Tab-separated table of C-alpha atoms in Angstrom:
chain	number	residue	atom	x	y	z
R	355	MET	CA	55.425	165.518	97.416
R	356	ARG	CA	54.384	161.859	97.274
R	357	THR	CA	57.403	160.936	99.385
R	358	ARG	CA	56.357	163.380	102.126
R	359	ILE	CA	52.766	162.099	102.056
R	360	LEU	CA	53.971	158.494	102.250
R	361	THR	CA	56.275	159.259	105.171
R	362	ALA	CA	53.356	160.779	107.058
R	363	LEU	CA	51.172	157.762	106.328
R	364	LEU	CA	53.891	155.393	107.496
R	365	ALA	CA	54.242	157.320	110.727
R	366	VAL	CA	50.566	156.633	111.426
R	367	ALA	CA	50.545	153.074	110.157
R	368	VAL	CA	53.698	151.593	111.633
R	369	ALA	CA	52.151	150.909	115.024
R	370	ALA	CA	48.986	149.282	113.703
R	371	PRO	CA	48.788	145.566	114.591
R	372	ALA	CA	48.314	143.236	111.648
R	373	VAL	CA	47.434	140.050	113.485
R	374	ALA	CA	44.622	140.963	115.837
R	375	ASN	CA	42.305	142.757	113.418
R	376	ASP	CA	41.663	140.138	110.738
R	377	PRO	CA	40.149	136.648	110.506
R	378	PRO	CA	42.524	133.820	111.415
R	379	LEU	CA	44.338	131.866	108.739
R	380	GLY	CA	46.781	129.098	109.464
R	381	SER	CA	47.143	126.546	112.223
R	382	ARG	CA	43.942	125.596	114.040
R	383	LEU	CA	45.318	125.328	117.571
R	384	GLY	CA	42.320	126.398	119.608
R	385	GLU	CA	40.605	129.663	120.383
R	386	ARG	CA	41.320	132.945	118.578
R	387	LEU	CA	44.059	135.206	119.839
R	388	LYS	CA	42.676	138.000	121.931
R	389	ARG	CA	43.682	141.592	121.495
R	390	GLY	CA	46.189	142.465	124.133
R	391	GLU	CA	49.436	144.110	124.963
R	392	SER	CA	52.242	144.814	122.504
R	393	ARG	CA	54.120	141.762	123.767
R	394	ASP	CA	51.153	139.615	122.801
R	395	ASN	CA	51.250	141.175	119.337
R	396	TYR	CA	54.940	140.356	119.006
R	397	ASP	CA	54.425	136.793	120.247
R	398	ALA	CA	51.545	136.312	117.826
R	399	LEU	CA	53.546	137.671	114.897
R	400	ARG	CA	56.558	135.535	115.750
R	401	SER	CA	54.357	132.462	116.033
R	402	ALA	CA	52.796	133.215	112.657
R	403	HIS	CA	56.285	133.524	111.163
R	404	ARG	CA	57.200	130.179	112.683
R	405	LEU	CA	54.100	128.651	111.156
R	406	ALA	CA	55.154	129.961	107.742
R	407	GLU	CA	58.675	128.594	108.258
R	408	CYS	CA	57.284	125.217	109.294
R	409	LEU	CA	54.996	125.080	106.273
R	410	TYR	CA	57.883	125.801	103.920
R	411	PHE	CA	60.109	123.232	105.644
R	412	LYS	CA	57.461	120.507	105.589
R	413	ARG	CA	55.519	121.425	102.437
R	414	GLY	CA	57.808	123.593	100.383
R	415	SER	CA	56.255	122.725	97.025
R	416	ASP	CA	52.805	123.737	98.273
R	417	VAL	CA	54.151	127.044	99.626
R	418	ILE	CA	55.827	127.808	96.287
R	419	GLY	CA	52.666	126.743	94.501
R	420	ALA	CA	50.492	129.031	96.621
R	421	LEU	CA	52.813	131.993	96.014
R	422	THR	CA	53.102	131.445	92.261
R	423	ALA	CA	49.508	130.413	91.488
R	424	LEU	CA	47.792	132.660	88.970
R	425	SER	CA	44.194	131.541	89.464
R	426	GLU	CA	41.970	131.466	92.523
R	427	ALA	CA	41.176	127.782	92.013
R	428	GLU	CA	44.863	126.879	91.841
R	429	GLN	CA	45.656	128.959	94.894
R	430	LYS	CA	42.832	127.364	96.909
R	431	ARG	CA	44.153	123.909	96.061
R	432	TYR	CA	47.568	124.723	97.518
R	433	GLN	CA	46.039	126.502	100.522
R	434	ARG	CA	43.911	123.430	101.227
R	435	ASN	CA	47.045	121.282	101.217
R	436	LEU	CA	48.778	123.703	103.587
R	437	SER	CA	45.812	123.865	105.960
R	438	GLN	CA	46.008	120.083	106.319
R	439	SER	CA	49.622	120.144	107.491
R	440	VAL	CA	49.453	117.949	110.581
R	441	GLU	CA	53.199	118.402	111.109
R	442	CYS	CA	52.883	122.152	111.589
R	443	ARG	CA	49.588	121.958	113.449
R	444	ASN	CA	51.247	119.869	116.140
R	445	ALA	CA	54.562	121.748	116.171
R	446	THR	CA	55.651	124.021	119.014
R	447	LEU	CA	55.197	127.433	117.433
R	448	VAL	CA	54.903	129.735	120.431
R	449	ASP	CA	57.396	131.180	122.918
R	450	SER	CA	54.927	132.417	125.510
R	451	PRO	CA	52.961	130.054	127.807
R	452	ARG	CA	50.110	132.577	127.612
R	453	LEU	CA	49.663	131.744	123.914
R	454	GLU	CA	49.824	127.983	124.223
R	455	GLY	CA	46.716	126.373	122.755
R	456	VAL	CA	45.489	129.419	120.862
R	457	ALA	CA	45.010	129.851	117.141
R	458	ILE	CA	47.887	131.313	115.198
R	459	GLN	CA	46.287	133.794	112.875
R	460	ALA	CA	47.251	136.303	110.215
R	461	PRO	CA	45.451	137.992	107.327
R	462	ALA	CA	45.858	136.069	104.067
R	463	ASP	CA	48.087	138.734	102.477
R	464	VAL	CA	50.349	138.890	105.538
R	465	LEU	CA	50.714	135.103	105.687
R	466	ARG	CA	51.697	135.145	101.998
R	467	GLY	CA	54.449	137.602	102.861
R	468	MET	CA	55.576	135.453	105.784
R	469	MET	CA	55.799	132.408	103.514
R	470	ALA	CA	57.785	134.493	101.018
R	471	GLU	CA	60.153	135.442	103.845
R	472	ALA	CA	60.531	131.775	104.775
R	473	VAL	CA	61.551	130.972	101.197
R	474	LEU	CA	63.957	133.919	100.985
R	475	GLU	CA	65.648	132.839	104.232
R	476	LYS	CA	66.660	129.559	102.584
R	477	THR	CA	67.924	130.974	99.297
R	478	THR	CA	70.639	133.378	98.219
R	479	LYS	CA	69.099	134.345	94.886
R	480	ASP	CA	67.858	137.682	96.227
R	481	GLU	CA	71.347	138.610	97.425
R	482	ALA	CA	72.570	138.866	93.829
R	483	LEU	CA	69.818	141.254	92.754
R	484	GLN	CA	70.990	144.692	91.719
R	485	PRO	CA	68.966	147.931	91.575
R	486	LEU	CA	67.319	148.564	88.223
R	487	PRO	CA	66.526	151.977	86.728
R	488	ALA	CA	63.015	153.338	87.112
R	489	ALA	CA	60.592	152.133	84.454
R	490	THR	CA	57.406	153.612	83.036
R	491	GLY	CA	54.032	152.462	81.813
R	492	GLY	CA	52.871	149.086	83.073
R	493	ALA	CA	56.361	147.786	83.827
R	494	TYR	CA	55.461	147.061	87.446
R	495	GLN	CA	52.206	145.209	86.785
R	496	ARG	CA	52.216	141.463	87.427
R	497	ASP	CA	49.674	138.686	86.849
R	498	TRP	CA	49.993	137.442	90.434
R	499	PHE	CA	48.468	140.671	91.793
R	500	ALA	CA	45.052	139.121	91.179
R	501	ILE	CA	45.379	136.533	93.946
R	502	THR	CA	47.282	138.322	96.759
R	503	GLY	CA	44.228	139.900	98.391
R	504	ARG	CA	45.958	143.292	98.405
R	505	ASP	CA	45.108	146.499	96.649
R	506	ARG	CA	46.937	146.415	93.313
R	507	THR	CA	48.473	149.782	94.164
R	508	VAL	CA	50.320	148.217	97.113
R	509	ASP	CA	51.628	145.311	95.029
R	510	GLU	CA	52.677	147.622	92.201
R	511	MET	CA	54.560	149.838	94.639
R	512	ALA	CA	56.202	146.773	96.196
R	513	VAL	CA	57.338	145.437	92.807
R	514	CYS	CA	58.751	148.843	91.916
R	515	THR	CA	60.639	148.925	95.228
R	516	ALA	CA	61.963	145.382	94.742
R	517	GLU	CA	63.266	146.431	91.319
R	518	GLN	CA	64.912	149.630	92.499
R	519	ASN	CA	65.935	148.858	96.094
R	520	PRO	CA	66.223	145.104	96.784
R	521	ALA	CA	68.851	145.726	99.458
R	522	GLY	CA	66.455	147.967	101.387
R	523	ILE	CA	63.873	145.185	101.470
R	524	ARG	CA	66.487	142.655	102.580
R	525	ASP	CA	67.457	144.984	105.425
R	526	LEU	CA	63.804	145.220	106.455
R	527	LEU	CA	63.291	141.454	106.395
R	528	ALA	CA	66.378	140.979	108.572
R	529	THR	CA	64.647	142.781	111.465
R	530	ARG	CA	62.266	141.386	114.100
R	531	PRO	CA	58.586	142.238	113.580
R	532	GLU	CA	57.403	145.249	115.597
R	533	SER	CA	60.956	146.155	116.641
R	534	ALA	CA	62.642	149.542	116.612
R	535	GLU	CA	64.992	148.170	113.963
R	536	GLU	CA	62.029	147.251	111.775
R	537	LEU	CA	60.616	150.744	112.114
R	538	ALA	CA	63.975	152.253	111.116
R	539	ALA	CA	64.196	149.927	108.102
R	540	VAL	CA	60.663	150.874	106.996
R	541	LYS	CA	61.565	154.549	107.189
R	542	ALA	CA	64.774	153.927	105.238
R	543	VAL	CA	63.028	152.072	102.422
R	544	GLY	CA	60.385	154.815	102.397
R	545	THR	CA	62.662	156.917	100.189
R	546	THR	CA	61.992	154.370	97.437
R	547	LEU	CA	58.368	153.675	98.319
R	548	GLY	CA	57.381	157.306	97.783
R	549	PRO	CA	58.449	157.607	94.132
R	550	CYS	CA	57.116	154.071	93.509
R	551	LEU	CA	53.613	154.953	94.712
R	552	PRO	CA	51.451	155.327	91.567
R	553	GLN	CA	50.432	158.894	90.805
R	554	GLY	CA	47.318	159.918	92.713
R	555	ALA	CA	47.281	156.759	94.854
R	556	THR	CA	47.107	156.652	98.653
R	557	LEU	CA	48.866	153.989	100.677
R	558	LYS	CA	46.647	152.193	103.196
R	559	ALA	CA	48.766	149.525	104.858
R	560	ASN	CA	50.047	148.892	108.349
R	561	ARG	CA	53.665	147.959	108.935
R	562	GLN	CA	53.204	144.179	108.756
R	563	SER	CA	51.054	144.387	105.618
R	564	LEU	CA	53.689	146.566	103.997
R	565	ARG	CA	56.456	144.176	105.064
R	566	ALA	CA	54.505	141.266	103.598
R	567	ALA	CA	53.951	143.009	100.257
R	568	LEU	CA	57.644	143.870	99.971
R	569	ALA	CA	58.700	140.327	100.912
R	570	GLU	CA	56.455	138.810	98.275
R	571	ALA	CA	57.640	141.254	95.616
R	572	LEU	CA	61.276	140.402	96.398
R	573	PHE	CA	60.448	136.685	96.310
R	574	HIS	CA	58.912	137.022	92.856
R	575	ARG	CA	61.780	139.108	91.533
R	576	SER	CA	64.306	136.526	92.760
R	577	THR	CA	62.455	133.541	91.277
R	578	GLU	CA	60.882	134.837	88.048
R	579	PRO	CA	62.517	135.546	84.692
R	580	VAL	CA	63.704	139.120	84.201
R	581	VAL	CA	60.926	141.365	82.912
R	582	ALA	CA	62.108	143.730	80.193
R	583	VAL	CA	62.066	147.384	81.185
R	584	GLN	CA	59.498	149.276	79.137
């Protein structure tokens, strides 16, 4: 039943833009992006991904620190370092002349996922991950949930999915944002998301927010010690 409900929610959420509806976070390149056509959404998302890639390339330790911080104060310290990245602020991060000189923006939770993707692109640790059997109790709770800015239900579901279907997440992250291939990958991984959704919970996430949560969960699984199944 939960799988059918989740599939219906995904069908509604997959087209929702993640970049235009939230306050900007990232490179201060000028005025805010304006809501526009789907191509603008894609360009904005791609530029935000490039920002994340640039930040990891230039300030990898700060990106890792921001993703693994367990306190708000610690996280803010790393975010402050990242926001001062002159190298990425001055980099060419856009494909479209229409976006030149505008602010690259993304919600905080989505940017976290993009940074996690940037890390995963440069490592092979996630490729060795194998599916684990379903666990019970609080096996999918993690301390880092407190600083992601997401509903804990979303992070718990993402961790569960990363444990049981890491290959499905890798397939999703291999697609272009807002592409037909991404949509197909989201639907495919939905067979795991449904059973992983905590009992009685309702998923409220658009496609890019969901992608970000799954990317971060896979990042943590590939870099943290194995948590014993309870």
